[in-house]
PDB file of C-alpha atoms and ligand atoms in Angstrom:
ATOM      1  CA  MET B  28      -0.088   0.084  -0.051  1.00 73.00           C
ATOM      2  CA  ILE B  29       1.411   3.136  -1.067  1.00 74.00           C
ATOM      3  CA  HIS B  30       0.689   5.776   1.810  1.00 84.00           C
ATOM      4  CA  LYS B  31       3.012   8.493   0.161  1.00 89.00           C
ATOM      5  CA  ARG B  32       3.555   8.911  -4.000  1.00 89.00           C
ATOM      6  CA  ARG B  33       6.500  10.025  -5.423  1.00 91.00           C
ATOM      7  CA  ASP B  34       5.815  13.277  -7.273  1.00 89.00           C
ATOM      8  CA  LYS B  35       8.571  14.580  -9.450  1.00 91.00           C
ATOM      9  CA  PRO B  36      10.318  17.188  -7.438  1.00 88.00           C
ATOM     10  CA  ILE B  37       9.017  20.800  -8.151  1.00 88.00           C
ATOM     11  CA  GLY B  38      12.526  22.078  -8.697  1.00 90.00           C
ATOM     12  CA  LEU B  39      13.439  19.223 -11.010  1.00 93.00           C
ATOM     13  CA  ARG B  40      10.735  19.912 -13.535  1.00 93.00           C
ATOM     14  CA  MET B  41      11.445  23.495 -13.173  1.00 94.00           C
ATOM     15  CA  LEU B  42      14.746  23.042 -14.834  1.00 95.00           C
ATOM     16  CA  GLU B  43      13.289  20.649 -17.381  1.00 95.00           C
ATOM     17  CA  LEU B  44      11.233  23.886 -18.408  1.00 96.00           C
ATOM     18  CA  LEU B  45      14.108  26.400 -18.213  1.00 96.00           C
ATOM     19  CA  SER B  46      16.490  24.364 -19.812  1.00 95.00           C
ATOM     20  CA  LYS B  47      14.701  23.937 -23.113  1.00 95.00           C
ATOM     21  CA  ARG B  48      13.751  28.185 -22.501  1.00 96.00           C
ATOM     22  CA  MET B  49      16.691  29.193 -21.884  1.00 96.00           C
ATOM     23  CA  SER B  50      20.614  28.816 -21.690  1.00 94.00           C
ATOM     24  CA  ILE B  51      21.642  27.358 -18.505  1.00 93.00           C
ATOM     25  CA  ASP B  52      25.036  27.553 -17.111  1.00 94.00           C
ATOM     26  CA  SER B  53      27.230  24.297 -17.343  1.00 94.00           C
ATOM     27  CA  LYS B  54      27.131  23.962 -13.343  1.00 93.00           C
ATOM     28  CA  THR B  55      23.199  24.217 -13.338  1.00 93.00           C
ATOM     29  CA  MET B  56      23.147  21.697 -16.744  1.00 94.00           C
ATOM     30  CA  GLN B  57      24.975  19.190 -14.233  1.00 92.00           C
ATOM     31  CA  GLN B  58      23.013  19.509 -11.209  1.00 91.00           C
ATOM     32  CA  TYR B  59      19.786  19.032 -13.683  1.00 94.00           C
ATOM     33  CA  VAL B  60      21.004  15.697 -14.755  1.00 94.00           C
ATOM     34  CA  SER B  61      22.018  14.578 -11.593  1.00 91.00           C
ATOM     35  CA  LEU B  62      18.570  15.173 -10.014  1.00 92.00           C
ATOM     36  CA  LYS B  63      17.076  13.830 -13.104  1.00 95.00           C
ATOM     37  CA  LYS B  64      19.012  10.717 -12.969  1.00 96.00           C
ATOM     38  CA  GLY B  65      18.293  10.326  -8.931  1.00 95.00           C
ATOM     39  CA  TYR B  66      14.621  10.395 -10.095  1.00 96.00           C
ATOM     40  CA  GLU B  67      14.502   8.042 -12.573  1.00 97.00           C
ATOM     41  CA  GLY B  68      16.543   5.708 -10.260  1.00 97.00           C
ATOM     42  CA  GLU B  69      13.910   6.227  -7.425  1.00 97.00           C
ATOM     43  CA  LEU B  70      11.284   5.761  -9.997  1.00 97.00           C
ATOM     44  CA  PHE B  71      13.105   2.479 -11.100  1.00 97.00           C
ATOM     45  CA  PHE B  72      12.973   1.175  -7.539  1.00 97.00           C
ATOM     46  CA  ASP B  73       9.424   2.194  -6.882  1.00 96.00           C
ATOM     47  CA  THR B  74       8.800  -0.611  -9.723  1.00 94.00           C
ATOM     48  CA  PHE B  75      10.294  -3.573  -7.053  1.00 94.00           C
ATOM     49  CA  ILE B  76       9.194  -2.335  -4.183  1.00 94.00           C
ATOM     50  CA  ASN B  77       5.483  -1.699  -5.655  1.00 91.00           C
ATOM     51  CA  GLU B  78       5.584  -5.221  -6.244  1.00 90.00           C
ATOM     52  CA  LEU B  79       5.871  -6.658  -2.790  1.00 91.00           C
ATOM     53  CA  LYS B  80       2.836  -9.116  -1.924  1.00 87.00           C
ATOM     54  CA  GLU B  81       2.585  -9.164   2.068  1.00 89.00           C
ATOM     55  CA  GLU B  82       1.025  -6.250   3.934  1.00 93.00           C
ATOM     56  CA  CYS B  83       2.881  -3.005   3.836  1.00 95.00           C
ATOM     57  CA  ILE B  84       2.893   0.829   3.704  1.00 96.00           C
ATOM     58  CA  ILE B  85       5.178   2.542   1.736  1.00 96.00           C
ATOM     59  CA  LEU B  86       5.720   6.334   2.013  1.00 96.00           C
ATOM     60  CA  ASN B  87       8.405   7.593  -0.529  1.00 95.00           C
ATOM     61  CA  ASP B  88      10.107  11.239  -0.304  1.00 93.00           C
ATOM     62  CA  LEU B  89       9.942  11.963   2.814  1.00 95.00           C
ATOM     63  CA  LEU B  90      11.452  15.211   4.123  1.00 94.00           C
ATOM     64  CA  LEU B  91      11.325  15.049   8.049  1.00 96.00           C
ATOM     65  CA  GLU B  92      13.378  17.380  11.000  1.00 95.00           C
ATOM     66  CA  VAL B  93      14.844  16.325  14.297  1.00 96.00           C
ATOM     67  CA  ASN B  94      16.339  18.637  17.134  1.00 92.00           C
ATOM     68  CA  HIS B  95      16.421  21.226  13.976  1.00 93.00           C
ATOM     69  CA  THR B  96      18.126  18.726  11.500  1.00 94.00           C
ATOM     70  CA  VAL B  97      16.266  17.975   8.336  1.00 93.00           C
ATOM     71  CA  PHE B  98      17.179  14.789   6.652  1.00 95.00           C
ATOM     72  CA  GLN B  99      15.297  13.040   3.448  1.00 94.00           C
ATOM     73  CA  ILE B 100      14.406   9.648   2.924  1.00 96.00           C
ATOM     74  CA  ASP B 101      14.318   8.334  -0.372  1.00 96.00           C
ATOM     75  CA  SER B 102      11.742   5.244   0.337  1.00 97.00           C
ATOM     76  CA  LEU B 103      10.620   4.062   4.119  1.00 97.00           C
ATOM     77  CA  LEU B 104       8.828   1.135   4.110  1.00 97.00           C
ATOM     78  CA  ILE B 105       6.872  -0.248   7.485  1.00 97.00           C
ATOM     79  CA  THR B 106       6.055  -4.077   7.817  1.00 96.00           C
ATOM     80  CA  GLN B 107       4.673  -5.573  10.925  1.00 96.00           C
ATOM     81  CA  GLU B 108       8.026  -6.366  12.323  1.00 95.00           C
ATOM     82  CA  LYS B 109      10.239  -3.054  11.100  1.00 96.00           C
ATOM     83  CA  ILE B 110      10.701   0.007   9.535  1.00 98.00           C
ATOM     84  CA  GLN B 111      13.052  -0.026   6.430  1.00 98.00           C
ATOM     85  CA  LEU B 112      14.604   2.865   4.850  1.00 98.00           C
ATOM     86  CA  TYR B 113      16.302   3.167   1.609  1.00 98.00           C
ATOM     87  CA  GLU B 114      18.673   5.535  -0.248  1.00 97.00           C
ATOM     88  CA  VAL B 115      18.605   5.100  -3.735  1.00 97.00           C
ATOM     89  CA  LYS B 116      21.643   5.905  -5.908  1.00 97.00           C
ATOM     90  CA  ASN B 117      21.496   5.431  -9.808  1.00 97.00           C
ATOM     91  CA  PHE B 118      25.055   6.064 -10.188  1.00 96.00           C
ATOM     92  CA  GLY B 119      26.502   4.371 -13.370  1.00 95.00           C
ATOM     93  CA  GLY B 120      29.584   3.270 -14.150  1.00 96.00           C
ATOM     94  CA  ASP B 121      33.089   2.381 -12.469  1.00 97.00           C
ATOM     95  CA  PHE B 122      33.938   3.192  -8.293  1.00 97.00           C
ATOM     96  CA  TYR B 123      35.999   1.855  -6.016  1.00 97.00           C
ATOM     97  CA  TYR B 124      36.184   2.032  -1.835  1.00 96.00           C
ATOM     98  CA  GLU B 125      39.107   2.915  -0.120  1.00 95.00           C
ATOM     99  CA  GLU B 126      39.463   3.707   4.001  1.00 94.00           C
ATOM    100  CA  ASP B 127      35.696   4.493   4.071  1.00 93.00           C
ATOM    101  CA  LYS B 128      35.667   6.657   1.451  1.00 95.00           C
ATOM    102  CA  LEU B 129      33.693   6.142  -2.517  1.00 96.00           C
ATOM    103  CA  PHE B 130      36.084   7.232  -5.379  1.00 97.00           C
ATOM    104  CA  THR B 131      34.663   7.635  -9.135  1.00 96.00           C
ATOM    105  CA  ARG B 132      37.531   5.626 -11.412  1.00 93.00           C
ATOM    106  CA  ASN B 133      39.136   8.552 -11.857  1.00 93.00           C
ATOM    107  CA  GLN B 134      40.109   9.467  -8.262  1.00 94.00           C
ATOM    108  CA  ARG B 135      36.807  11.859  -7.298  1.00 95.00           C
ATOM    109  CA  GLU B 136      35.680  11.701  -4.374  1.00 96.00           C
ATOM    110  CA  ILE B 137      32.041  11.683  -3.819  1.00 94.00           C
ATOM    111  CA  VAL B 138      29.905  11.376  -0.774  1.00 94.00           C
ATOM    112  CA  ASN B 139      29.769   8.103   0.637  1.00 96.00           C
ATOM    113  CA  PRO B 140      26.091   7.118   0.225  1.00 96.00           C
ATOM    114  CA  LEU B 141      26.722   5.076   3.549  1.00 96.00           C
ATOM    115  CA  HIS B 142      27.464   7.750   5.751  1.00 96.00           C
ATOM    116  CA  GLN B 143      23.988   9.681   4.219  1.00 95.00           C
ATOM    117  CA  VAL B 144      22.265   6.422   4.844  1.00 96.00           C
ATOM    118  CA  GLY B 145      23.925   5.937   8.587  1.00 96.00           C
ATOM    119  CA  ARG B 146      22.891  10.035   9.238  1.00 96.00           C
ATOM    120  CA  SER B 147      19.248   9.164   8.414  1.00 96.00           C
ATOM    121  CA  ASN B 148      19.122   6.253  10.468  1.00 97.00           C
ATOM    122  CA  SER B 149      20.542   8.030  13.702  1.00 97.00           C
ATOM    123  CA  LEU B 150      18.409  10.832  13.117  1.00 98.00           C
ATOM    124  CA  PHE B 151      15.329   8.534  12.218  1.00 98.00           C
ATOM    125  CA  SER B 152      15.892   6.760  14.752  1.00 98.00           C
ATOM    126  CA  GLN B 153      16.154  10.112  17.339  1.00 97.00           C
ATOM    127  CA  LEU B 154      12.495  11.152  15.513  1.00 97.00           C
ATOM    128  CA  LEU B 155      11.063   7.786  16.927  1.00 97.00           C
ATOM    129  CA  ILE B 156      11.948   7.985  20.473  1.00 97.00           C
ATOM    130  CA  LYS B 157      10.510  11.450  20.386  1.00 96.00           C
ATOM    131  CA  LEU B 158       7.434   9.982  19.037  1.00 96.00           C
ATOM    132  CA  GLN B 159       7.236   7.354  21.545  1.00 96.00           C
ATOM    133  CA  ILE B 160       7.414   4.528  18.442  1.00 96.00           C
ATOM    134  CA  LYS B 161       9.174   1.568  19.318  1.00 95.00           C
ATOM    135  CA  MET B 162      10.160  -0.426  16.177  1.00 96.00           C
ATOM    136  CA  PRO B 163      13.485  -1.706  14.798  1.00 97.00           C
ATOM    137  CA  ILE B 164      14.768  -0.139  11.634  1.00 97.00           C
ATOM    138  CA  GLU B 165      17.096  -1.150   9.331  1.00 97.00           C
ATOM    139  CA  ALA B 166      18.618   1.054   6.391  1.00 97.00           C
ATOM    140  CA  PHE B 167      19.940   0.434   3.074  1.00 98.00           C
ATOM    141  CA  VAL B 168      21.489   1.895   0.273  1.00 98.00           C
ATOM    142  CA  VAL B 169      20.551   0.721  -2.995  1.00 98.00           C
ATOM    143  CA  PHE B 170      22.452   1.057  -6.397  1.00 98.00           C
ATOM    144  CA  VAL B 171      19.948   0.195  -8.723  1.00 97.00           C
ATOM    145  CA  ASN B 172      22.235   0.538 -11.870  1.00 97.00           C
ATOM    146  CA  PRO B 173      22.614  -2.250 -13.834  1.00 96.00           C
ATOM    147  CA  ASP B 174      26.072  -0.530 -14.946  1.00 96.00           C
ATOM    148  CA  PHE B 175      27.089   0.332 -11.865  1.00 97.00           C
ATOM    149  CA  THR B 176      30.319  -1.710 -10.412  1.00 96.00           C
ATOM    150  CA  LEU B 177      32.485  -0.721  -7.012  1.00 96.00           C
ATOM    151  CA  TYR B 178      35.418  -2.489  -6.691  1.00 96.00           C
ATOM    152  CA  GLN B 179      36.942  -3.081  -3.176  1.00 96.00           C
ATOM    153  CA  ALA B 180      33.398  -2.872  -1.987  1.00 95.00           C
ATOM    154  CA  PRO B 181      33.279  -3.825   1.638  1.00 93.00           C
ATOM    155  CA  ILE B 182      31.192  -6.881   3.290  1.00 93.00           C
ATOM    156  CA  GLY B 183      28.673  -6.791   6.371  1.00 92.00           C
ATOM    157  CA  LYS B 184      27.419  -2.847   4.843  1.00 95.00           C
ATOM    158  CA  PRO B 185      23.951  -2.234   4.214  1.00 96.00           C
ATOM    159  CA  ILE B 186      24.329  -1.915   0.869  1.00 97.00           C
ATOM    160  CA  ILE B 187      22.084  -3.893  -1.832  1.00 97.00           C
ATOM    161  CA  PHE B 188      23.577  -3.735  -5.225  1.00 97.00           C
ATOM    162  CA  PRO B 189      21.887  -4.157  -8.649  1.00 96.00           C
ATOM    163  CA  GLY B 190      22.324  -7.718  -8.761  1.00 95.00           C
ATOM    164  CA  GLN B 191      21.048  -8.402  -5.144  1.00 96.00           C
ATOM    165  CA  LEU B 192      17.651  -5.669  -5.819  1.00 96.00           C
ATOM    166  CA  LYS B 193      15.478  -9.034  -6.449  1.00 95.00           C
ATOM    167  CA  ARG B 194      16.368 -11.163  -3.963  1.00 96.00           C
ATOM    168  CA  HIS B 195      16.171  -8.550  -1.251  1.00 96.00           C
ATOM    169  CA  MET B 196      12.537  -7.780  -2.337  1.00 95.00           C
ATOM    170  CA  SER B 197      11.819 -11.371  -2.773  1.00 94.00           C
ATOM    171  CA  ASN B 198      13.027 -12.076   0.862  1.00 93.00           C
ATOM    172  CA  LEU B 199      10.949  -9.416   2.260  1.00 93.00           C
ATOM    173  CA  SER B 200       7.635 -10.654   0.075  1.00 91.00           C
ATOM    174  CA  ASN B 201       8.389 -14.276   1.715  1.00 90.00           C
ATOM    175  CA  THR B 202       8.146 -12.528   5.338  1.00 91.00           C
ATOM    176  CA  HIS B 203       5.034 -12.898   6.580  1.00 93.00           C
ATOM    177  CA  SER B 204       3.607  -9.333   7.854  1.00 92.00           C
ATOM    178  CA  ARG B 205      -0.257  -7.979   9.046  1.00 94.00           C
ATOM    179  CA  LEU B 206      -0.183  -4.715   9.857  1.00 95.00           C
ATOM    180  CA  THR B 207      -2.385  -2.962  12.429  1.00 95.00           C
ATOM    181  CA  ASN B 208      -3.789   0.511  13.324  1.00 95.00           C
ATOM    182  CA  TYR B 209      -0.280   0.938  15.199  1.00 95.00           C
ATOM    183  CA  HIS B 210       1.598   0.489  11.785  1.00 96.00           C
ATOM    184  CA  LYS B 211      -0.823   3.094  10.139  1.00 95.00           C
ATOM    185  CA  ASN B 212      -0.745   5.510  12.968  1.00 95.00           C
ATOM    186  CA  ILE B 213       3.150   5.515  12.422  1.00 96.00           C
ATOM    187  CA  ALA B 214       2.508   6.048   8.774  1.00 96.00           C
ATOM    188  CA  GLU B 215       0.249   8.842   9.372  1.00 95.00           C
ATOM    189  CA  GLN B 216       2.428  10.858  11.828  1.00 96.00           C
ATOM    190  CA  LEU B 217       5.546  10.487   9.277  1.00 96.00           C
ATOM    191  CA  VAL B 218       3.254  11.760   6.801  1.00 95.00           C
ATOM    192  CA  GLU B 219       2.085  15.027   8.955  1.00 95.00           C
ATOM    193  CA  ARG B 220       5.702  15.627   9.690  1.00 96.00           C
ATOM    194  CA  HIS B 221       6.447  15.772   5.996  1.00 95.00           C
ATOM    195  CA  ILE B 222       7.990  19.046   4.972  1.00 92.00           C
ATOM    196  CA  ALA B 223       7.027  20.064   1.568  1.00 82.00           C
ATOM    197  CA  GLU B 224       9.968  20.624  -0.590  1.00 70.00           C
ATOM    198  CA  PRO B 225      11.317  24.139   0.851  1.00 66.00           C
ATOM    199  CA  LEU B 226      13.292  25.778  -2.082  1.00 66.00           C
ATOM    200  CA  TYR B 227      14.389  24.980  -5.081  1.00 74.00           C
ATOM    201  CA  PRO B 228      18.410  25.454  -4.774  1.00 73.00           C
ATOM    202  CA  HIS B 229      19.362  24.899  -8.521  1.00 79.00           C
ATOM    203  CA  VAL B 230      16.708  26.752  -9.780  1.00 89.00           C
ATOM    204  CA  PRO B 231      18.347  29.643 -11.701  1.00 91.00           C
ATOM    205  CA  HIS B 232      16.785  33.603 -11.758  1.00 92.00           C
ATOM    206  CA  TYR B 233      14.551  33.243 -14.833  1.00 95.00           C
ATOM    207  CA  ASP B 234      12.292  36.043 -16.605  1.00 95.00           C
ATOM    208  CA  TYR B 235       9.626  35.635 -18.638  1.00 96.00           C
ATOM    209  CA  GLN B 236      10.583  38.055 -21.128  1.00 95.00           C
ATOM    210  CA  LEU B 237      13.730  36.106 -21.796  1.00 94.00           C
ATOM    211  CA  LEU B 238      11.969  32.920 -21.991  1.00 97.00           C
ATOM    212  CA  ARG B 239      11.824  31.091 -25.204  1.00 97.00           C
ATOM    213  CA  LYS B 240       8.155  31.515 -26.129  1.00 97.00           C
ATOM    214  CA  GLY B 241       5.989  28.079 -28.173  1.00 97.00           C
ATOM    215  CA  ILE B 242       4.428  25.400 -27.663  1.00 97.00           C
ATOM    216  CA  THR B 243       7.147  22.753 -28.015  1.00 97.00           C
ATOM    217  CA  CYS B 244       7.212  19.251 -29.403  1.00 97.00           C
ATOM    218  CA  GLN B 245       5.257  16.721 -26.451  1.00 96.00           C
ATOM    219  CA  LYS B 246       7.563  13.756 -27.774  1.00 96.00           C
ATOM    220  CA  CYS B 247      11.007  15.594 -28.641  1.00 96.00           C
ATOM    221  CA  ASP B 248      11.111  18.992 -26.786  1.00 95.00           C
ATOM    222  CA  SER B 249      11.327  20.945 -29.935  1.00 96.00           C
ATOM    223  CA  PHE B 250       9.966  24.359 -31.032  1.00 97.00           C
ATOM    224  CA  SER B 251       9.736  23.590 -34.558  1.00 97.00           C
ATOM    225  CA  ILE B 252       5.639  22.798 -34.483  1.00 96.00           C
ATOM    226  CA  THR B 253       3.276  23.658 -37.639  1.00 95.00           C
ATOM    227  CA  VAL B 254      -0.500  24.254 -36.352  1.00 95.00           C
ATOM    228  CA  GLU B 255      -2.568  22.356 -38.982  1.00 92.00           C
ATOM    229  CA  ARG B 256      -6.370  22.467 -38.366  1.00 90.00           C
ATOM    230  CA  LYS B 257      -7.120  20.924 -35.075  1.00 94.00           C
ATOM    231  CA  TYR B 258      -3.379  19.363 -34.811  1.00 96.00           C
ATOM    232  CA  CYS B 259      -0.207  20.633 -33.740  1.00 95.00           C
ATOM    233  CA  SER B 260       2.737  18.726 -35.579  1.00 96.00           C
ATOM    234  CA  CYS B 261       6.360  18.504 -35.128  1.00 97.00           C
ATOM    235  CA  ASN B 262       8.652  19.274 -37.963  1.00 97.00           C
ATOM    236  CA  LEU B 263      11.262  17.186 -36.463  1.00 97.00           C
ATOM    237  CA  CYS B 264       9.783  14.094 -34.983  1.00 97.00           C
ATOM    238  CA  ASN B 265       6.366  14.252 -37.104  1.00 96.00           C
ATOM    239  CA  HIS B 266       4.433  13.902 -33.521  1.00 97.00           C
ATOM    240  CA  LYS B 267       0.656  15.055 -33.695  1.00 97.00           C
ATOM    241  CA  GLU B 268      -1.211  16.236 -31.216  1.00 97.00           C
ATOM    242  CA  LEU B 269      -4.578  17.822 -30.531  1.00 96.00           C
ATOM    243  CA  VAL B 270      -3.761  22.000 -30.428  1.00 96.00           C
ATOM    244  CA  SER B 271      -6.389  22.205 -27.450  1.00 95.00           C
ATOM    245  CA  LEU B 272      -4.184  19.661 -25.559  1.00 96.00           C
ATOM    246  CA  ALA B 273      -1.016  21.322 -26.867  1.00 96.00           C
ATOM    247  CA  VAL B 274      -2.142  23.958 -25.056  1.00 96.00           C
ATOM    248  CA  LEU B 275      -3.317  22.918 -22.265  1.00 95.00           C
ATOM    249  CA  ARG B 276       0.210  21.469 -21.209  1.00 96.00           C
ATOM    250  CA  SER B 277       1.742  24.958 -22.045  1.00 96.00           C
ATOM    251  CA  VAL B 278      -0.764  26.285 -19.259  1.00 96.00           C
ATOM    252  CA  GLU B 279       0.817  23.965 -17.117  1.00 95.00           C
ATOM    253  CA  GLU B 280       4.294  24.699 -18.001  1.00 96.00           C
ATOM    254  CA  PHE B 281       3.512  28.536 -17.273  1.00 97.00           C
ATOM    255  CA  THR B 282       1.887  27.856 -14.341  1.00 95.00           C
ATOM    256  CA  THR B 283       4.784  25.508 -13.276  1.00 94.00           C
ATOM    257  CA  LEU B 284       7.015  28.297 -13.591  1.00 95.00           C
ATOM    258  CA  PHE B 285       4.875  31.498 -12.702  1.00 95.00           C
ATOM    259  CA  PRO B 286       2.718  30.112 -10.121  1.00 92.00           C
ATOM    260  CA  LYS B 287       1.792  33.719  -9.146  1.00 92.00           C
ATOM    261  CA  GLU B 288       0.633  34.545 -12.564  1.00 93.00           C
ATOM    262  CA  LYS B 289      -2.712  34.950 -13.279  1.00 92.00           C
ATOM    263  CA  ILE B 290      -4.030  32.624 -16.348  1.00 93.00           C
ATOM    264  CA  THR B 291      -5.334  35.132 -19.040  1.00 94.00           C
ATOM    265  CA  THR B 292      -6.015  34.913 -22.610  1.00 94.00           C
ATOM    266  CA  ASN B 293      -3.301  37.555 -23.755  1.00 94.00           C
ATOM    267  CA  ILE B 294      -0.353  35.813 -21.567  1.00 95.00           C
ATOM    268  CA  ILE B 295      -1.099  32.295 -23.060  1.00 96.00           C
ATOM    269  CA  HIS B 296      -1.735  33.765 -26.533  1.00 96.00           C
ATOM    270  CA  ASP B 297       1.970  34.949 -26.162  1.00 96.00           C
ATOM    271  CA  TRP B 298       3.196  32.313 -24.309  1.00 97.00           C
ATOM    272  CA  CYS B 299       1.947  29.623 -27.171  1.00 96.00           C
ATOM    273  CA  LYS B 300       3.362  31.863 -29.482  1.00 94.00           C
ATOM    274  CA  ILE B 301       2.590  29.927 -32.399  1.00 92.00           C
ATOM    275  CA  VAL B 302      -1.516  30.040 -32.166  1.00 89.00           C
ATOM    276  CA  THR B 303      -2.480  32.948 -34.023  1.00 88.00           C
ATOM    277  CA  CYS B 304      -6.146  33.047 -33.014  1.00 90.00           C
ATOM    278  CA  LYS B 305      -6.816  34.708 -29.466  1.00 92.00           C
ATOM    279  CA  LYS B 306     -10.403  33.436 -29.100  1.00 93.00           C
ATOM    280  CA  ARG B 307      -9.297  30.029 -30.069  1.00 94.00           C
ATOM    281  CA  ILE B 308      -7.266  30.227 -27.000  1.00 94.00           C
ATOM    282  CA  SER B 309      -9.609  31.706 -24.746  1.00 92.00           C
ATOM    283  CA  ARG B 310     -12.115  28.539 -25.991  1.00 93.00           C
ATOM    284  CA  TYR B 311      -9.920  26.308 -24.644  1.00 93.00           C
ATOM    285  CA  LEU B 312      -9.239  28.271 -21.486  1.00 93.00           C
ATOM    286  CA  GLU B 313     -13.131  28.415 -20.925  1.00 91.00           C
ATOM    287  CA  SER B 314     -13.528  24.859 -21.626  1.00 89.00           C
ATOM    288  CA  ASN B 315     -10.722  23.839 -18.748  1.00 90.00           C
ATOM    289  CA  PHE B 316     -10.778  26.519 -16.274  1.00 89.00           C
ATOM    290  CA  GLN B 317     -13.057  28.076 -14.016  1.00 87.00           C
ATOM    291  CA  LYS B 318     -13.876  32.091 -15.383  1.00 85.00           C
ATOM    292  CA  GLU B 319     -13.022  34.938 -13.198  1.00 83.00           C
ATOM    293  CA  GLY B 320     -13.418  38.591 -13.826  1.00 82.00           C
ATOM    294  CA  VAL B 321     -15.010  40.418 -16.819  1.00 75.00           C
ATOM    295  CA  ARG B 322     -13.961  41.422 -20.060  1.00 73.00           C
ATOM    296  CA  GLN B 323      -9.899  42.485 -20.547  1.00 72.00           C
ATOM    297  CA  TRP B 324     -10.349  41.697 -16.166  1.00 73.00           C
ATOM    298  CA  THR B 325     -10.905  38.017 -17.219  1.00 80.00           C
ATOM    299  CA  PHE B 326      -8.792  35.402 -15.805  1.00 83.00           C
ATOM    300  CA  TYR B 327      -8.694  31.625 -15.359  1.00 83.00           C
ATOM    301  CA  LYS B 328      -8.160  29.369 -12.219  1.00 84.00           C
TER     302      LYS B 328
HETATM  303 ZN1   ZN T 402       9.103  16.429 -32.276  1.00 56.48          ZN
END
């Protein structure tokens, strides 16, 4: 049972949109690529954990605080006997382990996820004590990328390698688990304490005027789109989409980037750029949003 869904982090969604509408410096681009990769790894891990057969509660992407320290848990699993925490890593390529440190093949040290998971484990234990919950905790680092190799990997550490993931899950599936209100109550308390994504540290400053306008292809993100009657068609990949849907998709992009701006026919007409007829835009907005105000003060919610 999934008790807390995993949503695409808003910071990642914003970077995704900005990267196609403005030029982004290479450092931000790197952060975007690594956030995206991390998120994809988590989704991949979800496909395994969602298959569990025994009774359990899954809480995804928790941001918690205890004693003024914030920590994040990628996936948390509550079963009858214990709570399991997973730190999911989508590293690809060759790495090596030496003196409790993790290095890439070309000797660049990266944050050791075992330290990360140790920290989460300790902070989470403190939180359980505070909430007067008595449950054993187990915390793991899961490397999900089949292309990942770790030389000199230590034995006896809480690591799940790509080749062990299936076995780990089938062991869980074979462990009898029945949940009671006690477990549900734990889940509810944790979700209640979840902090919404606080800030978007990687998102650069942006300005409406400087963003590239236009509907982009749903499939390949190209701006090379032609409107032909009911359809938008991509000149690069030939993908076709109903203009009405493409406009709505663009409205979602606009509101993600400018959540405080009102949706008006004028602004969406300017944002979509390629739909020449303003009336058409207002027709789509009218049939999908609630109209507020009159005449030139009309906006949509
Ligand atoms: Zn395309």
